[in-house]
XYZ file of C-alpha atoms in Angstrom:
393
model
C 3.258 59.094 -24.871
C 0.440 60.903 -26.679
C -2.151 58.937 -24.619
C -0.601 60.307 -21.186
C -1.332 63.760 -22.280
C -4.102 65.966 -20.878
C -7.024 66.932 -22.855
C -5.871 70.513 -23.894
C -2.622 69.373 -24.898
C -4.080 66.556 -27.130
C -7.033 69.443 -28.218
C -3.960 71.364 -29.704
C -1.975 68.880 -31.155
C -5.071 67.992 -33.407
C -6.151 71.475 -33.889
C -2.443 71.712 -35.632
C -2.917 68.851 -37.474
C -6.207 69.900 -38.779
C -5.307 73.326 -39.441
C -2.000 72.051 -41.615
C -4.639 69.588 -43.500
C -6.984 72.025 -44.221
C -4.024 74.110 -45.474
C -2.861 70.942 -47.916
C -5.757 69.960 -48.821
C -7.173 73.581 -50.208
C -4.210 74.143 -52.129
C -4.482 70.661 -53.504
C -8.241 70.972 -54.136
C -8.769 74.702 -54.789
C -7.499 74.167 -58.221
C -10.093 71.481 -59.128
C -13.237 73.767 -58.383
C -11.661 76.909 -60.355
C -14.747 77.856 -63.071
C -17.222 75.561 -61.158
C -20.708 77.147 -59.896
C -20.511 79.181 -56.763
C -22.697 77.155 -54.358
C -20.675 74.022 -55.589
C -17.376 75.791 -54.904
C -19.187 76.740 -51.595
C -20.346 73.113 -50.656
C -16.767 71.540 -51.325
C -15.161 74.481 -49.629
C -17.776 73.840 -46.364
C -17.863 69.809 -46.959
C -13.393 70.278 -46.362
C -13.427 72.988 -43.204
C -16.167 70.129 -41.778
C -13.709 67.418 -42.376
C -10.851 69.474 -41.283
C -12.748 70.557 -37.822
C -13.854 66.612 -37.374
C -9.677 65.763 -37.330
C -9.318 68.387 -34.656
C -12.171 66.609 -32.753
C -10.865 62.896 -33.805
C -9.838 62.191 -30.429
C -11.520 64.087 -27.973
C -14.646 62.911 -29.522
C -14.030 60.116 -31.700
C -17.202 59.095 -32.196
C -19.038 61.649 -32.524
C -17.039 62.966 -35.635
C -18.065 60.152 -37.380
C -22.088 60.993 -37.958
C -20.761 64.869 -39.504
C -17.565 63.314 -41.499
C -20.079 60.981 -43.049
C -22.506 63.223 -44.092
C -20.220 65.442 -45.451
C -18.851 62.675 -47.827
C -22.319 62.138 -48.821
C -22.917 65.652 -49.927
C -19.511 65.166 -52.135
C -21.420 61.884 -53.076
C -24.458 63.842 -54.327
C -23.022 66.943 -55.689
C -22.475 67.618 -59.736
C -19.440 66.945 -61.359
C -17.307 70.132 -61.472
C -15.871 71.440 -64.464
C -13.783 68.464 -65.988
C -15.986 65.605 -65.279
C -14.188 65.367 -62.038
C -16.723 63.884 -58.784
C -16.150 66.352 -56.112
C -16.106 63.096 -53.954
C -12.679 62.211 -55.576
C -11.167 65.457 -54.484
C -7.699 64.996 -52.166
C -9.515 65.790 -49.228
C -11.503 63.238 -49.197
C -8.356 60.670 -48.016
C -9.284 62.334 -44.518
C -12.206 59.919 -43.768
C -10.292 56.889 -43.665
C -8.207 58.691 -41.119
C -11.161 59.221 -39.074
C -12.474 55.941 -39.355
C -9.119 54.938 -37.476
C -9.689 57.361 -35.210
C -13.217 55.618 -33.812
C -12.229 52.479 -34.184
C -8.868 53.072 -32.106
C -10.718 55.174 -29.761
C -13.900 54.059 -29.109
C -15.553 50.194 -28.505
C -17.386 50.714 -31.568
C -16.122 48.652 -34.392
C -18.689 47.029 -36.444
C -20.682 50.413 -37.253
C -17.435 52.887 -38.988
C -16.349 50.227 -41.173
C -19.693 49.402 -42.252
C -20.035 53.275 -43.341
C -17.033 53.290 -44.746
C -17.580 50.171 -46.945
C -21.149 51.785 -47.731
C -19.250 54.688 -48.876
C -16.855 52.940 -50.696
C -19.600 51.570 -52.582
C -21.266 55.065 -53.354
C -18.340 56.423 -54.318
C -17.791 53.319 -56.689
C -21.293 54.231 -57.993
C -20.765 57.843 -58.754
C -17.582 57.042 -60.336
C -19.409 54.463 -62.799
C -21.818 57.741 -63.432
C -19.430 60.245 -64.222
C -17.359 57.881 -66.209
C -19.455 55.208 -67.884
C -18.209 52.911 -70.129
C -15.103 52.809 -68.398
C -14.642 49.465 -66.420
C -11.008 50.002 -65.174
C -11.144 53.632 -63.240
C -14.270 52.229 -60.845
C -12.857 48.735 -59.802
C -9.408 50.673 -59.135
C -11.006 53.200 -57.110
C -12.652 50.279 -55.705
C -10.406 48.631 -54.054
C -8.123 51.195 -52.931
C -11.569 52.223 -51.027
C -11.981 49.175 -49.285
C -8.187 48.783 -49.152
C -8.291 52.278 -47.209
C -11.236 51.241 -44.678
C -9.413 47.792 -43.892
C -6.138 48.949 -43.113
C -7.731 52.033 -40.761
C -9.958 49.114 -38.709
C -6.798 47.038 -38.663
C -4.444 49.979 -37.914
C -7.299 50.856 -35.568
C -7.581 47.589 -33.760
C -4.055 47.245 -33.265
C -3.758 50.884 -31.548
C -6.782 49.453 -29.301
C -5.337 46.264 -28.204
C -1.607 48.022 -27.891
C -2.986 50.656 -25.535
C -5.506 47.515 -23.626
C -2.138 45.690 -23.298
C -0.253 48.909 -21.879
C -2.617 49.694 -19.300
C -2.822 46.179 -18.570
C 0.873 46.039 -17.410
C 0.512 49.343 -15.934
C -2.201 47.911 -13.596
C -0.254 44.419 -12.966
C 2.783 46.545 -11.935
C 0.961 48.878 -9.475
C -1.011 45.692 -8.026
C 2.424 44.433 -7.670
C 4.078 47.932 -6.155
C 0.734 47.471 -3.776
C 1.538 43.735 -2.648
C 4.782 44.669 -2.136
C 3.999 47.893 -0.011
C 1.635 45.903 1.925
C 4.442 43.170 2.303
C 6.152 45.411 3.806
C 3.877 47.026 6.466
C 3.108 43.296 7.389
C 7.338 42.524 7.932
C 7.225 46.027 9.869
C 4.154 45.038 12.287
C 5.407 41.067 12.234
C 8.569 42.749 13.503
C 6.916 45.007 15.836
C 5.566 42.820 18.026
C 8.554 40.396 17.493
C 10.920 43.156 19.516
C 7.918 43.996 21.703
C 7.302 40.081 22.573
C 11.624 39.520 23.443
C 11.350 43.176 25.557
C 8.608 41.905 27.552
C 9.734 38.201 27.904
C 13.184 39.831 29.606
C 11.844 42.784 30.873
C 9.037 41.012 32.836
C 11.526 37.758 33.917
C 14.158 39.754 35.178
C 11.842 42.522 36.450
C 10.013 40.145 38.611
C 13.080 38.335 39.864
C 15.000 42.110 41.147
C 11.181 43.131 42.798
C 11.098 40.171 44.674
C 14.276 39.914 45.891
C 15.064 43.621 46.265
C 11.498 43.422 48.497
C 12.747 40.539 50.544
C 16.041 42.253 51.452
C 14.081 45.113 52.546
C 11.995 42.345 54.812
C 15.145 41.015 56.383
C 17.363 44.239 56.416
C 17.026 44.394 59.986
C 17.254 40.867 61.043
C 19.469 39.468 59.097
C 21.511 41.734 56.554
C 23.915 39.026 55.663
C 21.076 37.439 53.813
C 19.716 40.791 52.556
C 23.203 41.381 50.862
C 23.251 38.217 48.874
C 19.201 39.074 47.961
C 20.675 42.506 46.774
C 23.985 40.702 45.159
C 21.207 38.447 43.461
C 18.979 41.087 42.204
C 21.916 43.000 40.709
C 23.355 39.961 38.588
C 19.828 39.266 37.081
C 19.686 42.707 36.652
C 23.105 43.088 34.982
C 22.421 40.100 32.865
C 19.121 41.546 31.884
C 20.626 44.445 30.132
C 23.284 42.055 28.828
C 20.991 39.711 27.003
C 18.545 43.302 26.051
C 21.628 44.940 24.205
C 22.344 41.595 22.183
C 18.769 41.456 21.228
C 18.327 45.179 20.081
C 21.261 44.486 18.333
C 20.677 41.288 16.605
C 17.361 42.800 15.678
C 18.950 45.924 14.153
C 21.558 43.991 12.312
C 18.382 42.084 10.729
C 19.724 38.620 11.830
C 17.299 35.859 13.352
C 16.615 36.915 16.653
C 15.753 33.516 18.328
C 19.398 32.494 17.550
C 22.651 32.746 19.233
C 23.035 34.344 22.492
C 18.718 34.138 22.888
C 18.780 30.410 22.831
C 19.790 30.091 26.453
C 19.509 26.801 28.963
C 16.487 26.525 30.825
C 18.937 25.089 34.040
C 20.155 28.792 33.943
C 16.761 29.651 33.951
C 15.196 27.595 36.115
C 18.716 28.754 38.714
C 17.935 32.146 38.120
C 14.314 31.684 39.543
C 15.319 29.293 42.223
C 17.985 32.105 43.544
C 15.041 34.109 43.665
C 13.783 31.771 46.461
C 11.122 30.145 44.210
C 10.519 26.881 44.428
C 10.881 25.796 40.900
C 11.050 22.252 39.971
C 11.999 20.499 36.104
C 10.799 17.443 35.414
C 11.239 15.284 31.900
C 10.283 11.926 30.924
C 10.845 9.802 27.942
C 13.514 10.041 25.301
C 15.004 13.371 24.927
C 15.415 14.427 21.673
C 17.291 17.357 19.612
C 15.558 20.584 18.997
C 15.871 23.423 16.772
C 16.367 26.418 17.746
C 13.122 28.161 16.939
C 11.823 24.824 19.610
C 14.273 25.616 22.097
C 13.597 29.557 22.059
C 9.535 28.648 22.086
C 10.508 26.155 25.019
C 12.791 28.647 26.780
C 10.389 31.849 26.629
C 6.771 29.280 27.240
C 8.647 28.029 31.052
C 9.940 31.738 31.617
C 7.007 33.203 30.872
C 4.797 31.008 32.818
C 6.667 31.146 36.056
C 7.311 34.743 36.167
C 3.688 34.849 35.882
C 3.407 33.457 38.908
C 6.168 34.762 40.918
C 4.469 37.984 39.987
C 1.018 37.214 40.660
C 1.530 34.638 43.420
C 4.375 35.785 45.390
C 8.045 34.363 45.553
C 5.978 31.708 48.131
C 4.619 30.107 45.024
C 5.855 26.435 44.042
C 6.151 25.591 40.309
C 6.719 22.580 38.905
C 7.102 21.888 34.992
C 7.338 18.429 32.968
C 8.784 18.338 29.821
C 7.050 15.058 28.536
C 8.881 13.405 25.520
C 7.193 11.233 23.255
C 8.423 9.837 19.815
C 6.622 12.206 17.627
C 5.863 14.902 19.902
C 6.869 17.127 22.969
C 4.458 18.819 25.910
C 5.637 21.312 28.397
C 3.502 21.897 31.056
C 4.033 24.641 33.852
C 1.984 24.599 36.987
C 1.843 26.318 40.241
C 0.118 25.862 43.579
C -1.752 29.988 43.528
C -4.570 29.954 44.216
C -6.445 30.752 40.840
C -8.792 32.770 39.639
C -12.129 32.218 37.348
C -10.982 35.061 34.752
C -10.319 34.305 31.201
C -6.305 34.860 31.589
C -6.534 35.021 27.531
C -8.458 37.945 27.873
C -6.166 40.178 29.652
C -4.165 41.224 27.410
C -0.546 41.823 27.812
C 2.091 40.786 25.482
C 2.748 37.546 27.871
C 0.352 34.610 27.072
C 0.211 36.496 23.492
C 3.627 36.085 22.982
C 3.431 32.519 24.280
C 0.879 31.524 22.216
C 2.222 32.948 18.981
C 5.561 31.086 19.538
C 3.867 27.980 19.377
C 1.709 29.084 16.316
C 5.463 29.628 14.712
C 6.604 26.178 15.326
C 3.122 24.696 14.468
C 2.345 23.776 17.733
C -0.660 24.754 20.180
C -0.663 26.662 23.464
C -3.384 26.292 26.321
C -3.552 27.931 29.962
C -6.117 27.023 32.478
C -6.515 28.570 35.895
C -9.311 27.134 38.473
C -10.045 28.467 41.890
C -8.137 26.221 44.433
C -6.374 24.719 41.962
C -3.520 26.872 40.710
C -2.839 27.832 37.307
C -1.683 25.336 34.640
C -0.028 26.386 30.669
C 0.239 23.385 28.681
C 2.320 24.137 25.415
C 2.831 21.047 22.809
C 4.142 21.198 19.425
C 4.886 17.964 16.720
C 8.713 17.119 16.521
C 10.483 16.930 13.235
C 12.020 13.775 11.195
C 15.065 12.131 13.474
């Protein structure tokens, strides 16, 4: 919690803290230097307010309190004994250094250089403490060890804070990484399903458009000479049209309800297809050799929309003149539709048109693993070959 705080706010917090230590540790130390020298009652007073200003600095600037904190426990190092034989190194105040030994080591990469000064000063204060007291073997090697004892348990204390807060951010990065798969997850099921309700709009749209045009332009042709006909063009155009918005309502819905949208209602018979054309007056012919086999319905949906797509195509480029004839070749492992008409071509790259047609075609087939090719030659009509692997029967 500290850590997510701003600067200021951690600035204050330690400013507290170092203005209640400074407050401890003079009434705990004042008493000490009463009757000592001026200048020595000076330094210690200076050597504690430098310590104290250091903790309110510990971890805004961690390691740059350590060169200042360290020379100030020299000086206590250095300085006479005041009045009692007493070090002023062994003063109460002094416990702050360990404190900000923790403070660089938890804050900072530096690790090897604050506990070396601290086990340096543990030794000089060792050493002053042999001086003031000689003769005494039990006092130093105490004082000792609860030195290095203090300087081992900030580094570890240290080290743990460290590899807590490296393990914190560490999940906090892993879970927005995640939050950012998942976002992007989405925007790709949004786009995939995008052009999934713009590919079924334009497969019926263009079919059924295509189908009204021509026969709503043929009636107009024959109005006048024979309006029997005309009326049964017109009868025509309106049932494709009718069923058009049928089957466009059952997709929008199926796609709002979230269910698979190739299934159901969408998986329709390609003799009702192929009927629907021919009642257009196109000359539409089916084909199919070898052993029929069962598809799924992601196959019979590619099937369905590959032959609708490619003769509407050509109604609508061609005229409702054109002849079409598709083969549904079935082979053991394997089944090719091909769609051909007699137009009369072109040289253009159909591919690069653009349009939502041969697009949609050919990322049907990606779907079912299979591969989608159209070829148009001057003189030779226009031929889409679609073939895709069957599945274990």
């Amino acid at each position: 919690m500290l850590t997510s705080w701003r600067l200021d706010q951690r600035l204050a917090l330690d400013g507290v803290a170092a203005a209640l230590v400074l407050v401890l540790a003079a009434g705990a130390s004042l008493s000490a230097l009463r009757g000592a020298a001026p200048w020595l009652w000076i330094a210690s007073v200076i050597a504690l307010i430098g310590l104290a200003v250091c903790v309110a600095l510990r971890r805004i600037r961690p390691f740059a309190t350590l060169p200042p904190a360290s020379a100030c426990m020299l000086a206590l190092v250095v300085l006479p004994d005041l009045p009692g034989g007493v070090p002023p190194v062994l003063l109460p105040f002094t416990a702050i250094y360990p404190v900000l030994l923790y403070s660089v080591i938890a804050h900072t990469d530096h690790q090897v250089l604050p506990v070396a000064c601290g086990l340096i000063g543990s030794a000089l204060v060792v050493a002053r403490t042999v001086v003031s007291f000689p003769g005494t073997g039990a006092p130093p090697v105490v004082l000792g060890a609860v030195a290095v004892a203090s300087v081992l348990s900030a580094w570890a204390l240290g080290r743990y804070r460290r590899i807590r807060v490296s393990y914190v951010r560490a999940l906090e990065e892993n879970a927005e990484r995640a939050e950012q798969l998942r976002q992007e997850q989405v925007r790709a099921a949004i786009a995939a399903e995008r052009r999934l309700i713009a590919r079924e709009i334009h497969d019926v749209a263009a079919h059924s458009l295509a189908v009204v045009l021509t026969q709503a332009d043929t009636a107009r042709v024959l109005f006048d000479r024979d309006p029997e006909r005309a009326r049964e063009m017109l009868s025509t155009a309106l049932e494709v049209g009718r069923d058009a918005m049928q089957e466009m309502r059952g997709m929008l819905g199926v796609l709002r309800s979230g269910d698979d949208p190739v299934s159901g209602d969408q998986d329709r018979d390609l003799d009702s297809l192929i009927g629907s054309f021919r009642q257009a007056g196109t000359d539409v012919e089916l084909r199919s050799s070898g052993t029929r086999h069962d598809l799924g319905t992601a196959e019979r949906h590619a099937v369905y929309r590959v032959v609708q797509e490619s003769v509407t195509n050509a109604l609508k480029h061609v005229g409702p003149e054109v002849r079409c004839r598709i083969c549904l070749v079935w082979e053991p492992q394997r089944l090719t539709v091909i769609v051909t008409d007699d137009g009369p071509g072109t040289t253009d790259d159909l591919t690069a048109r653009g349009g939502y047609g041969l697009v949609g075609m050919a990322e049907r087939m990606r779907q079912i693993g299979g591969r989608f090719v159209v070829r148009s030659e001057p003189g030779a009509g226009t031929t889409v070959r679609a073939e895709f692997e069957l599945g274990e029967r």
